[in-house]
Short mmCIF file of N, CA, C and O in Angstrom, two decimals:
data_model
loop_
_atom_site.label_atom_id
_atom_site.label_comp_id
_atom_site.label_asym_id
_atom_site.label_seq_id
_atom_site.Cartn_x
_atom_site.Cartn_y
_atom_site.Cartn_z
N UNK L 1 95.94 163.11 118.47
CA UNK L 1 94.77 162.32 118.69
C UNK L 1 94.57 161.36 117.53
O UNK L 1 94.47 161.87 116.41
N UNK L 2 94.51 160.27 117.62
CA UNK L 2 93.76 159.20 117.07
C UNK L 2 92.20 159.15 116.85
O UNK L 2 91.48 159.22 117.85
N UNK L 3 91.58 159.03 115.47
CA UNK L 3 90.37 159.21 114.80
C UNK L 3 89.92 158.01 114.20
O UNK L 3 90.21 157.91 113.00
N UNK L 4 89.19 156.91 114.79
CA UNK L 4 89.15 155.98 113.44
C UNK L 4 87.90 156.51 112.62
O UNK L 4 87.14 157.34 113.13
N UNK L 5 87.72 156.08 111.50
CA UNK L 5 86.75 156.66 110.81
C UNK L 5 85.43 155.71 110.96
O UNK L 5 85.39 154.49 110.77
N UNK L 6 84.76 156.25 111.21
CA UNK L 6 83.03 155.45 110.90
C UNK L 6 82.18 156.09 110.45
O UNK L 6 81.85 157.23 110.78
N UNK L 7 81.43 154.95 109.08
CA UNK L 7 80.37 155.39 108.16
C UNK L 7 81.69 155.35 106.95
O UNK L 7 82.83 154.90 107.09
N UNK L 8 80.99 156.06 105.62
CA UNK L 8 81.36 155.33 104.54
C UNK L 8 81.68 157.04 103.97
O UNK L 8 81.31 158.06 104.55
N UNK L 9 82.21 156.98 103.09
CA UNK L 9 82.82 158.27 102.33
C UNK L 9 81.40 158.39 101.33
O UNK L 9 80.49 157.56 101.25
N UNK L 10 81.51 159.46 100.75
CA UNK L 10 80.41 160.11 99.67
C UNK L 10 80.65 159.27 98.32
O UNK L 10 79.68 159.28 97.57
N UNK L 11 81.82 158.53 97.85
CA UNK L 11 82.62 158.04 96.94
C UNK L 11 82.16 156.57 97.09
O UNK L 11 81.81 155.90 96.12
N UNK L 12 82.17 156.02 98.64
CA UNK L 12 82.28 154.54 98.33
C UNK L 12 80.16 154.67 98.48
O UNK L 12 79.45 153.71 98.17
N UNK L 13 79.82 155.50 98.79
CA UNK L 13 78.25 155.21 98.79
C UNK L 13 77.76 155.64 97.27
O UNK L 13 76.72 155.10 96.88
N UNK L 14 78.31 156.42 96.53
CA UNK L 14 78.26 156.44 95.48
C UNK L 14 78.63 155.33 93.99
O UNK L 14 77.98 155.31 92.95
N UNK L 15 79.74 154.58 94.29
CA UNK L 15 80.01 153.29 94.04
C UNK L 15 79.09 152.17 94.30
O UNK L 15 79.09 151.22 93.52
N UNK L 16 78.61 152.19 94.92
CA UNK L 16 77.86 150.96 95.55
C UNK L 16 76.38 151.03 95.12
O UNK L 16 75.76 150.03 94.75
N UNK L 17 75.63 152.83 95.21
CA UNK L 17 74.62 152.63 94.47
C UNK L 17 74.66 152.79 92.89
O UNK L 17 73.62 152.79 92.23
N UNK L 18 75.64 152.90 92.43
CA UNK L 18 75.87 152.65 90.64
C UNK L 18 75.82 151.14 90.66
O UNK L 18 74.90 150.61 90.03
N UNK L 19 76.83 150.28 91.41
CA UNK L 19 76.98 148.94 90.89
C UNK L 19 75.07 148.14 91.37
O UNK L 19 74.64 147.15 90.78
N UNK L 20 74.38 148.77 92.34
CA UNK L 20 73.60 148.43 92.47
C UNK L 20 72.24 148.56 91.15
O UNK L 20 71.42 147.71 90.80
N UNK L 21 72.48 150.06 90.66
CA UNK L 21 71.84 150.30 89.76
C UNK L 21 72.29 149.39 88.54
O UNK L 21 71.37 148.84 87.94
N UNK L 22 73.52 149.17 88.12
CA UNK L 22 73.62 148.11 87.12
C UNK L 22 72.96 146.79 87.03
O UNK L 22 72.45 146.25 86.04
N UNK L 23 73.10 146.29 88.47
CA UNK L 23 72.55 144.79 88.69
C UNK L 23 71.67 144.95 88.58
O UNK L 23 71.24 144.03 87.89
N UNK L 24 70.48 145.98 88.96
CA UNK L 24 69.00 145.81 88.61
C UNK L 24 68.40 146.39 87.05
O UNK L 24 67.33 146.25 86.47
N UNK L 25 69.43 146.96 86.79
CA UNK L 25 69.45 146.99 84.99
C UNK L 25 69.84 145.52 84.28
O UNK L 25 69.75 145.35 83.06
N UNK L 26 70.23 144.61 85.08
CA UNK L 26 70.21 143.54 84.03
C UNK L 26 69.02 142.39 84.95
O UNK L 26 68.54 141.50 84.25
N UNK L 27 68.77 142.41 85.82
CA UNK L 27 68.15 141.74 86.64
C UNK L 27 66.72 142.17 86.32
O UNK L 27 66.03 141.50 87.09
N UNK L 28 65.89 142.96 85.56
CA UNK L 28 64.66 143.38 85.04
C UNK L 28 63.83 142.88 84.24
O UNK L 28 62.61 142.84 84.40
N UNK L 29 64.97 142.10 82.55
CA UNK L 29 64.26 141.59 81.58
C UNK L 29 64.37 140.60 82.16
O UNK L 29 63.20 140.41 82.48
N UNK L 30 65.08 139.58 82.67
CA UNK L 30 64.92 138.71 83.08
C UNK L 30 63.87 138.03 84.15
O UNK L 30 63.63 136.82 84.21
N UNK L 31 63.37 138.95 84.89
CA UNK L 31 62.21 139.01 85.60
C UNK L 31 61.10 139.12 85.11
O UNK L 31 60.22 138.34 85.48
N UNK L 32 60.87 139.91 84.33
CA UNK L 32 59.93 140.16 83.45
C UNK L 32 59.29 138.59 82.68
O UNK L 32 58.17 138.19 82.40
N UNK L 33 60.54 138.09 82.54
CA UNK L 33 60.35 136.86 81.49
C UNK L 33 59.59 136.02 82.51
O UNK L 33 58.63 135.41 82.06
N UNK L 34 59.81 135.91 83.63
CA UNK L 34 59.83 134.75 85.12
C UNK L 34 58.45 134.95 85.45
O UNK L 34 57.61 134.06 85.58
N UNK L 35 58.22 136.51 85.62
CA UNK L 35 56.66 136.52 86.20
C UNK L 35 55.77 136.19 85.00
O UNK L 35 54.60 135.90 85.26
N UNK L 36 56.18 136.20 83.65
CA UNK L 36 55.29 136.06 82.18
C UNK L 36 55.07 134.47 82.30
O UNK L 36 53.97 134.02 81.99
N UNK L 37 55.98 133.69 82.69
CA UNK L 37 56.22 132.37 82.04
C UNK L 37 55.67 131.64 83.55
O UNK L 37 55.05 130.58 83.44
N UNK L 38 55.90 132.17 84.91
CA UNK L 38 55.06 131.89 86.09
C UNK L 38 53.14 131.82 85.60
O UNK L 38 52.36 130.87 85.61
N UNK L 39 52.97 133.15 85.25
CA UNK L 39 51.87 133.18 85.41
C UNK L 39 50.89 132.49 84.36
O UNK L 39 49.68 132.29 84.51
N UNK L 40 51.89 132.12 83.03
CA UNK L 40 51.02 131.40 82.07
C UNK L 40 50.72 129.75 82.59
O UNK L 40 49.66 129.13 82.50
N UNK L 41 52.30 129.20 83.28
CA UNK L 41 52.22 128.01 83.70
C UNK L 41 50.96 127.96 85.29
O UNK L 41 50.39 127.04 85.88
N UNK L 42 51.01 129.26 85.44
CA UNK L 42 49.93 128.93 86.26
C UNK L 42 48.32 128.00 86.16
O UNK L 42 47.77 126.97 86.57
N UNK L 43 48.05 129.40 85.15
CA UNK L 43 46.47 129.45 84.12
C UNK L 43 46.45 127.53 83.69
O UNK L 43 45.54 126.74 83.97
N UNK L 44 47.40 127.31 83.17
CA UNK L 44 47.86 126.10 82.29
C UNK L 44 47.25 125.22 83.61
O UNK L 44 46.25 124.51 83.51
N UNK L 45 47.76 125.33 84.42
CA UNK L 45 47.51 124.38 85.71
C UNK L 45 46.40 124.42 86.67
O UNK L 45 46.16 123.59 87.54
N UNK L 46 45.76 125.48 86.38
CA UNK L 46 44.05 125.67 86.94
C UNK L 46 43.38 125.11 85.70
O UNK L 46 42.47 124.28 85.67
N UNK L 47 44.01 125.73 84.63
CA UNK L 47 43.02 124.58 83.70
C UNK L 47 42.79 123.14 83.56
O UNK L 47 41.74 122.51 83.55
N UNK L 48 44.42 122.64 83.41
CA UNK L 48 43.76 121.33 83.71
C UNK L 48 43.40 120.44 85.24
O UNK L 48 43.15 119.24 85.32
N UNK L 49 43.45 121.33 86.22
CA UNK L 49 42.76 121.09 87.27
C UNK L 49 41.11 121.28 87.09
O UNK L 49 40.35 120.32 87.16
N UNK L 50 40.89 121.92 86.98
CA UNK L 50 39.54 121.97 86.24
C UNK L 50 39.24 120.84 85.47
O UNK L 50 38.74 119.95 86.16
N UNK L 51 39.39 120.54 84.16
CA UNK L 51 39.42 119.28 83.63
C UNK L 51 39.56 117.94 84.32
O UNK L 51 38.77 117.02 84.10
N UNK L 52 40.68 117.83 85.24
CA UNK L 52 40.44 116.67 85.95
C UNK L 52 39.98 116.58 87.08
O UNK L 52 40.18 115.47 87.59
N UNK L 53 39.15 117.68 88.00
CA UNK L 53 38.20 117.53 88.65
C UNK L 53 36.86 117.35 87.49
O UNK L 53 35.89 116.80 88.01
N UNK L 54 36.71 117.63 86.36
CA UNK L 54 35.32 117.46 85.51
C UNK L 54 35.34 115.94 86.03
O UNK L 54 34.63 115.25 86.78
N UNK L 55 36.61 115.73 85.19
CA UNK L 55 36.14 113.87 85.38
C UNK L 55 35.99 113.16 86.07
O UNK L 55 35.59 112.02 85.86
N UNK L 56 36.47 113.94 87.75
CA UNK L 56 36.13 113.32 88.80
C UNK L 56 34.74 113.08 89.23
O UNK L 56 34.16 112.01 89.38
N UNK L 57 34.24 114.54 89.43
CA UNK L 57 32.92 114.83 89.37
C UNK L 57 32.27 113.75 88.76
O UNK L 57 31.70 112.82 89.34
N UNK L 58 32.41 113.95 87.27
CA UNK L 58 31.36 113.09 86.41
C UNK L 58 31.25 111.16 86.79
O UNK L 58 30.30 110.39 86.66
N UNK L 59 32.33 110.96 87.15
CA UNK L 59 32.27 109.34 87.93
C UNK L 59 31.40 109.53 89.23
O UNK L 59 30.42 108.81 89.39
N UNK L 60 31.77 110.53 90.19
CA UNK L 60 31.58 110.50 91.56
C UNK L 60 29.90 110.29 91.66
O UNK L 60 29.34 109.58 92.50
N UNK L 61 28.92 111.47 90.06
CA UNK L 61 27.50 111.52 90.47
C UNK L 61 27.09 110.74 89.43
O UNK L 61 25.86 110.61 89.47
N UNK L 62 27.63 110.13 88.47
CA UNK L 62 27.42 109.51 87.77
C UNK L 62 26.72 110.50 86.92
O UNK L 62 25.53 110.60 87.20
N UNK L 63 26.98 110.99 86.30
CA UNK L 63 26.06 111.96 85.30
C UNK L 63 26.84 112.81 84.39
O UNK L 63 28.05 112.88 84.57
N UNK L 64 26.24 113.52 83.38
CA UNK L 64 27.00 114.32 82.40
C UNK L 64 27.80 115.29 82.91
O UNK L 64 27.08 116.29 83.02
N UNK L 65 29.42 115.65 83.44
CA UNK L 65 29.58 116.74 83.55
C UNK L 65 29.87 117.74 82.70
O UNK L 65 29.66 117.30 81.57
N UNK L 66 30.34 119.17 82.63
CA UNK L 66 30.26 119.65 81.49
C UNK L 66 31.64 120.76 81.92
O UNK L 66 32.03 121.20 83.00
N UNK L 67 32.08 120.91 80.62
CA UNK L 67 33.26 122.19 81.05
C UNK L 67 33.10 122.87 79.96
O UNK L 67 33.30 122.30 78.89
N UNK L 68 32.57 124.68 79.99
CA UNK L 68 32.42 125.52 78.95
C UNK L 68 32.88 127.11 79.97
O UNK L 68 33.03 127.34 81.17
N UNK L 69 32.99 127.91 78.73
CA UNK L 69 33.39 129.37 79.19
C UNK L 69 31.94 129.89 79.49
O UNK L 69 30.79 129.73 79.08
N UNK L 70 32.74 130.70 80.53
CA UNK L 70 31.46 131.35 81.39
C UNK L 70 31.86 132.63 81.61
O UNK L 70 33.03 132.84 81.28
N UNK L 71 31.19 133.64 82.11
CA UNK L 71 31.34 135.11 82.60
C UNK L 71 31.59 134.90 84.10
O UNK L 71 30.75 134.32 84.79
N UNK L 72 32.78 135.37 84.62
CA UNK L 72 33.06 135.34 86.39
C UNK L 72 32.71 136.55 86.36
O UNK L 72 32.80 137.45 85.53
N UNK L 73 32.12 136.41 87.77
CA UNK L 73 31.08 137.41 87.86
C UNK L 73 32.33 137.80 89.41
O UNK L 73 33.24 137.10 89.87
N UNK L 74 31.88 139.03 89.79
CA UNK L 74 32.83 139.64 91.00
C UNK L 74 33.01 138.93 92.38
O UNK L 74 34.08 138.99 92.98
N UNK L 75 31.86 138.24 92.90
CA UNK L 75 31.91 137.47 93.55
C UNK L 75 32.12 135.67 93.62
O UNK L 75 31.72 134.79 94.38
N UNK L 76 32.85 135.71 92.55
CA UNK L 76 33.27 134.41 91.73
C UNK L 76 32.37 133.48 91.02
O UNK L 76 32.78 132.64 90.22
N UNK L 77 31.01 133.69 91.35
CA UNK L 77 29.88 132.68 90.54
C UNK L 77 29.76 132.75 89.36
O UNK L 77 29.72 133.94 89.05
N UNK L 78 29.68 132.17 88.60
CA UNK L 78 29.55 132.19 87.38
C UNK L 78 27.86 132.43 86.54
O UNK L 78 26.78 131.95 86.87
N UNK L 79 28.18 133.28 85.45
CA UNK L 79 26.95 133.79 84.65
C UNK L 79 27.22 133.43 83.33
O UNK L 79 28.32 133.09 82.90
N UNK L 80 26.11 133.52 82.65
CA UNK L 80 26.09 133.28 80.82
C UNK L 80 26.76 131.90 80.60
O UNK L 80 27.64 131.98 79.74
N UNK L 81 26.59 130.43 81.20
CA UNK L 81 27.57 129.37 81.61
C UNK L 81 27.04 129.36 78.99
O UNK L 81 26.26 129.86 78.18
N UNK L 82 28.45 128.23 79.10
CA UNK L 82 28.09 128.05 77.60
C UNK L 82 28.44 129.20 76.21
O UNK L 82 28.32 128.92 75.01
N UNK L 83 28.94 130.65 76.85
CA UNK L 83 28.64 131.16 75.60
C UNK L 83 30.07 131.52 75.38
O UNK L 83 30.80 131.84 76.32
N UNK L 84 30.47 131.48 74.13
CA UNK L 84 31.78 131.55 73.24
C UNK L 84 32.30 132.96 73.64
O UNK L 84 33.44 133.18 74.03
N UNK L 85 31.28 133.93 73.50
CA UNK L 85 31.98 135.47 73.91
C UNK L 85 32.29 135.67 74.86
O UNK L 85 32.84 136.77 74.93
N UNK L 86 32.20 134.97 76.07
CA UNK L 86 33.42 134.66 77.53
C UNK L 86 34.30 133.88 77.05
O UNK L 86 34.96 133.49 78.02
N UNK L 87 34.80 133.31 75.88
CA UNK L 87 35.62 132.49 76.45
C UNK L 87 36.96 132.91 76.17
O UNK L 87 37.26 133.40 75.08
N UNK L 88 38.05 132.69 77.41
CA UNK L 88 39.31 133.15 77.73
C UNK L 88 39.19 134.19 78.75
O UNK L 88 40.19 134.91 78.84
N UNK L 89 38.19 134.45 79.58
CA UNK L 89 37.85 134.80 81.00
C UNK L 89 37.71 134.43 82.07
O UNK L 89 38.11 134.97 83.10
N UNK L 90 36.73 132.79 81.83
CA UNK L 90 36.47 131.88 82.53
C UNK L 90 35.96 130.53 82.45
O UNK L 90 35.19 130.20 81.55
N UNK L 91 36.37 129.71 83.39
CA UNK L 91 35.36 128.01 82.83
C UNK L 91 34.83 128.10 84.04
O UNK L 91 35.29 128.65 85.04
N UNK L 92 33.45 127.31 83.82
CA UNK L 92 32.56 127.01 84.74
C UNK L 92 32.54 125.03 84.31
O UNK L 92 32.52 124.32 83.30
N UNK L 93 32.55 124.90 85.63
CA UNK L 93 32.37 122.97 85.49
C UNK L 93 31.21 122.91 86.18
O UNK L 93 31.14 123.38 87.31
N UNK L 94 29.86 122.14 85.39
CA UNK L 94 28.60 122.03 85.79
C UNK L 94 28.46 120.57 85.67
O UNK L 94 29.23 119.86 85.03
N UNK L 95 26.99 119.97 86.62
CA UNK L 95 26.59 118.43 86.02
C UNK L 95 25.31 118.81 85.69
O UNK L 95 24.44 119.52 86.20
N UNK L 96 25.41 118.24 84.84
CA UNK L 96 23.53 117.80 83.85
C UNK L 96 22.55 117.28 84.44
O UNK L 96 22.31 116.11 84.14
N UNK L 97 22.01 117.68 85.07
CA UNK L 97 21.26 116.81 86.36
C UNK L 97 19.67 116.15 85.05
O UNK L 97 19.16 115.07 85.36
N UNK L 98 19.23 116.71 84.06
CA UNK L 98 18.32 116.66 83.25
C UNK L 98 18.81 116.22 81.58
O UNK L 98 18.08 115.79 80.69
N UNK L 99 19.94 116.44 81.55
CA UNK L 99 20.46 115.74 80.00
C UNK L 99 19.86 116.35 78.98
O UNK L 99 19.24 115.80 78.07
N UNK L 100 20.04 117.51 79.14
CA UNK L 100 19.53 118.53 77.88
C UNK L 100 21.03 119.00 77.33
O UNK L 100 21.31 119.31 76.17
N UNK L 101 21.65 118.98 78.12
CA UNK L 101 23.14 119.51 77.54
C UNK L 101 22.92 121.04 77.40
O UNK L 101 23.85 121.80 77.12
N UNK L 102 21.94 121.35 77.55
CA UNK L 102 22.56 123.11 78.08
C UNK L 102 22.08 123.41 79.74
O UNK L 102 21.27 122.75 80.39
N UNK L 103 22.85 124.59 80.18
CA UNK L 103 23.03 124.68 81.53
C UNK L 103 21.55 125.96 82.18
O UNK L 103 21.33 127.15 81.92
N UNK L 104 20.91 125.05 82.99
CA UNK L 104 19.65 125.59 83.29
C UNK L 104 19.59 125.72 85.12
O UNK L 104 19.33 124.83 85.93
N UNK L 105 19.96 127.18 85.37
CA UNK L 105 20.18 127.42 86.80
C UNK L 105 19.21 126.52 87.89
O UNK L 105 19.59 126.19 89.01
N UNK L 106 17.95 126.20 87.35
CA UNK L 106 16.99 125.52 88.27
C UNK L 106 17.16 123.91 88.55
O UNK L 106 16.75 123.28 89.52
N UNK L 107 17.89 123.45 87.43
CA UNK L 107 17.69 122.01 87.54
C UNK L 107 19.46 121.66 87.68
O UNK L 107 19.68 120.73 88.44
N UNK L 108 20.46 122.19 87.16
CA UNK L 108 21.99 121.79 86.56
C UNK L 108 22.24 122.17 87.78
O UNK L 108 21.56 123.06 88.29
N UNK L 109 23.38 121.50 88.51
CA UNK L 109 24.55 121.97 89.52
C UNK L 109 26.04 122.10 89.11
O UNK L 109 26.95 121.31 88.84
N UNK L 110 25.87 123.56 89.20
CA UNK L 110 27.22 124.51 88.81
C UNK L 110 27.92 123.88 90.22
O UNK L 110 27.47 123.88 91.37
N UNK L 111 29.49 123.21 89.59
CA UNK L 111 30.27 122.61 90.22
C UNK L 111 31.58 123.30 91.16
O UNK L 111 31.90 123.11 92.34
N UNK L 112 32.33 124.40 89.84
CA UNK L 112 33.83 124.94 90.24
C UNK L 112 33.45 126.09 89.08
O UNK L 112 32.58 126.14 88.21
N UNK L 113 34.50 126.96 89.48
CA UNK L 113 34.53 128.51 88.60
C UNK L 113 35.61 128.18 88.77
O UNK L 113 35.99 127.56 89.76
N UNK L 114 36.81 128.81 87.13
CA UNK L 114 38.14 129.20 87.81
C UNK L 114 37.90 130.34 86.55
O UNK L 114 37.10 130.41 85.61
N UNK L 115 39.07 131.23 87.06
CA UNK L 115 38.72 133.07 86.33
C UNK L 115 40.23 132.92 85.56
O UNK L 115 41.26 132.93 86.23
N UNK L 116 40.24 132.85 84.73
CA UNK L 116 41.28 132.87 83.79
C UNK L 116 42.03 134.24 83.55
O UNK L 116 43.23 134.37 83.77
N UNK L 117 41.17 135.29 83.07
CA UNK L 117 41.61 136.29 82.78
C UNK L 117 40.73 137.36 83.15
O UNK L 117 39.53 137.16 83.03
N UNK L 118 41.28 138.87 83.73
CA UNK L 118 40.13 139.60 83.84
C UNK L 118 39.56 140.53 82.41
O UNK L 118 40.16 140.74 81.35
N UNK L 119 38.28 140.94 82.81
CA UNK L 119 37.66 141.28 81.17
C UNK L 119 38.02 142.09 80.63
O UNK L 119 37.90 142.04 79.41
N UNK L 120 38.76 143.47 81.35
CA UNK L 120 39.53 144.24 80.69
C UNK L 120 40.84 144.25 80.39
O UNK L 120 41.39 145.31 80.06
N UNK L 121 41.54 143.05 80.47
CA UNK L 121 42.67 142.83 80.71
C UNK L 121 43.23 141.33 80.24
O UNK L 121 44.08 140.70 80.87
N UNK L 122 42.76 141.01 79.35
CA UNK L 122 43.16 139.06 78.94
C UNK L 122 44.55 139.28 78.33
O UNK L 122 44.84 139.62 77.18
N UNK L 123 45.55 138.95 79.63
CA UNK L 123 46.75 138.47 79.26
C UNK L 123 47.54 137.04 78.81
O UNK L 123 48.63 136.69 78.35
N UNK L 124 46.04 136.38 79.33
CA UNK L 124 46.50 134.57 78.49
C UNK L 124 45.57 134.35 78.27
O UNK L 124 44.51 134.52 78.87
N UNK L 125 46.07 133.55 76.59
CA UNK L 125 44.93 133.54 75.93
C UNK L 125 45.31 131.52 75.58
O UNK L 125 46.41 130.97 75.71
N UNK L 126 43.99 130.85 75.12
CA UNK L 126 44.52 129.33 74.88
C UNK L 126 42.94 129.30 74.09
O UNK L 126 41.95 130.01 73.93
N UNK L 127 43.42 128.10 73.76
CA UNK L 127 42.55 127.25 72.72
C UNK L 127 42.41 125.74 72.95
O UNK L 127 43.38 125.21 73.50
N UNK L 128 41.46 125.04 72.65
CA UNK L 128 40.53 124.14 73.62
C UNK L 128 40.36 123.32 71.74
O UNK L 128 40.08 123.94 70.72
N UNK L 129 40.59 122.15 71.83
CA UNK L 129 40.18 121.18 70.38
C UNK L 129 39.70 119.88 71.19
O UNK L 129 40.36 119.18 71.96
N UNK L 130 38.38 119.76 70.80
CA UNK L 130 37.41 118.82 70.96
C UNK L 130 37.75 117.69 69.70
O UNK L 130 37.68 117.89 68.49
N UNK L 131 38.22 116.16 70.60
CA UNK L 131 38.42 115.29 69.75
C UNK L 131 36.80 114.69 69.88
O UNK L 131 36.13 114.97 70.88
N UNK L 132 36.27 113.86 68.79
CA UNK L 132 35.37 113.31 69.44
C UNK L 132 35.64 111.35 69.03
O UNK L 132 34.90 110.50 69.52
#
């Protein structure tokens, strides 16, 4: 009688998941690097989306707009707009509807939130230099 064989020996499935295990032993740091360097160029790119919607904004109503760190709050709105100890969590983009230059929920219209980092967890961090 004639037998052809089908399915794979204990040897060649054993081969195959070693060479597999190698490739994902070198295929790891390298990933690692991809999702690090993805996700910073991300942040990088909501930020200055942010920024150049400010300046859109600020032509469109004609008025002061403003871009400062804020507290994102769970449902994305923004709280505490202005204060330094959020910042690298979140920006809030507001307009000055009154020209006091600080942000007053009754009169200012809070524009865009973007959430940078979460609060227990700030994995990108940046710095902001005001030319004047």
């Amino acid at each position: 009688m004639n037998f052809k064989q089908k399915g794979f020996t204990l040897i060649e499935l054993m081969v195959v998941v070693i060479l597999m295990g190698i490739m994902f032993a070198i295929a790891i740091p390298g990933m690692n690097n991809f999702i690090a360097s993805s996700r910073v160029s991300s942040t990088a790119e909501q930020f200055a989306n942010a920024v150049r919607f400010a300046r859109t904004e600020a032509a469109r109503l004609n008025r002061p707009v403003y871009f400062c760190p804020a507290q994102i709050k769970k449902d994305g709105k923004a709280d505490q707009h202005c204060r330094m100890t959020y910042a690298g969590l979140g920006v809030v983009t507001w307009a000055d509807n009154n020209n006091n230059r600080t942000y007053e929920a009754a009169t200012d219209l809070s524009l865009r939130t973007v959430i940078l980092n979460n609060e227990n967890n700030k994995r990108i961090s940046y710095k902001v230099e005001n030319i004047t």
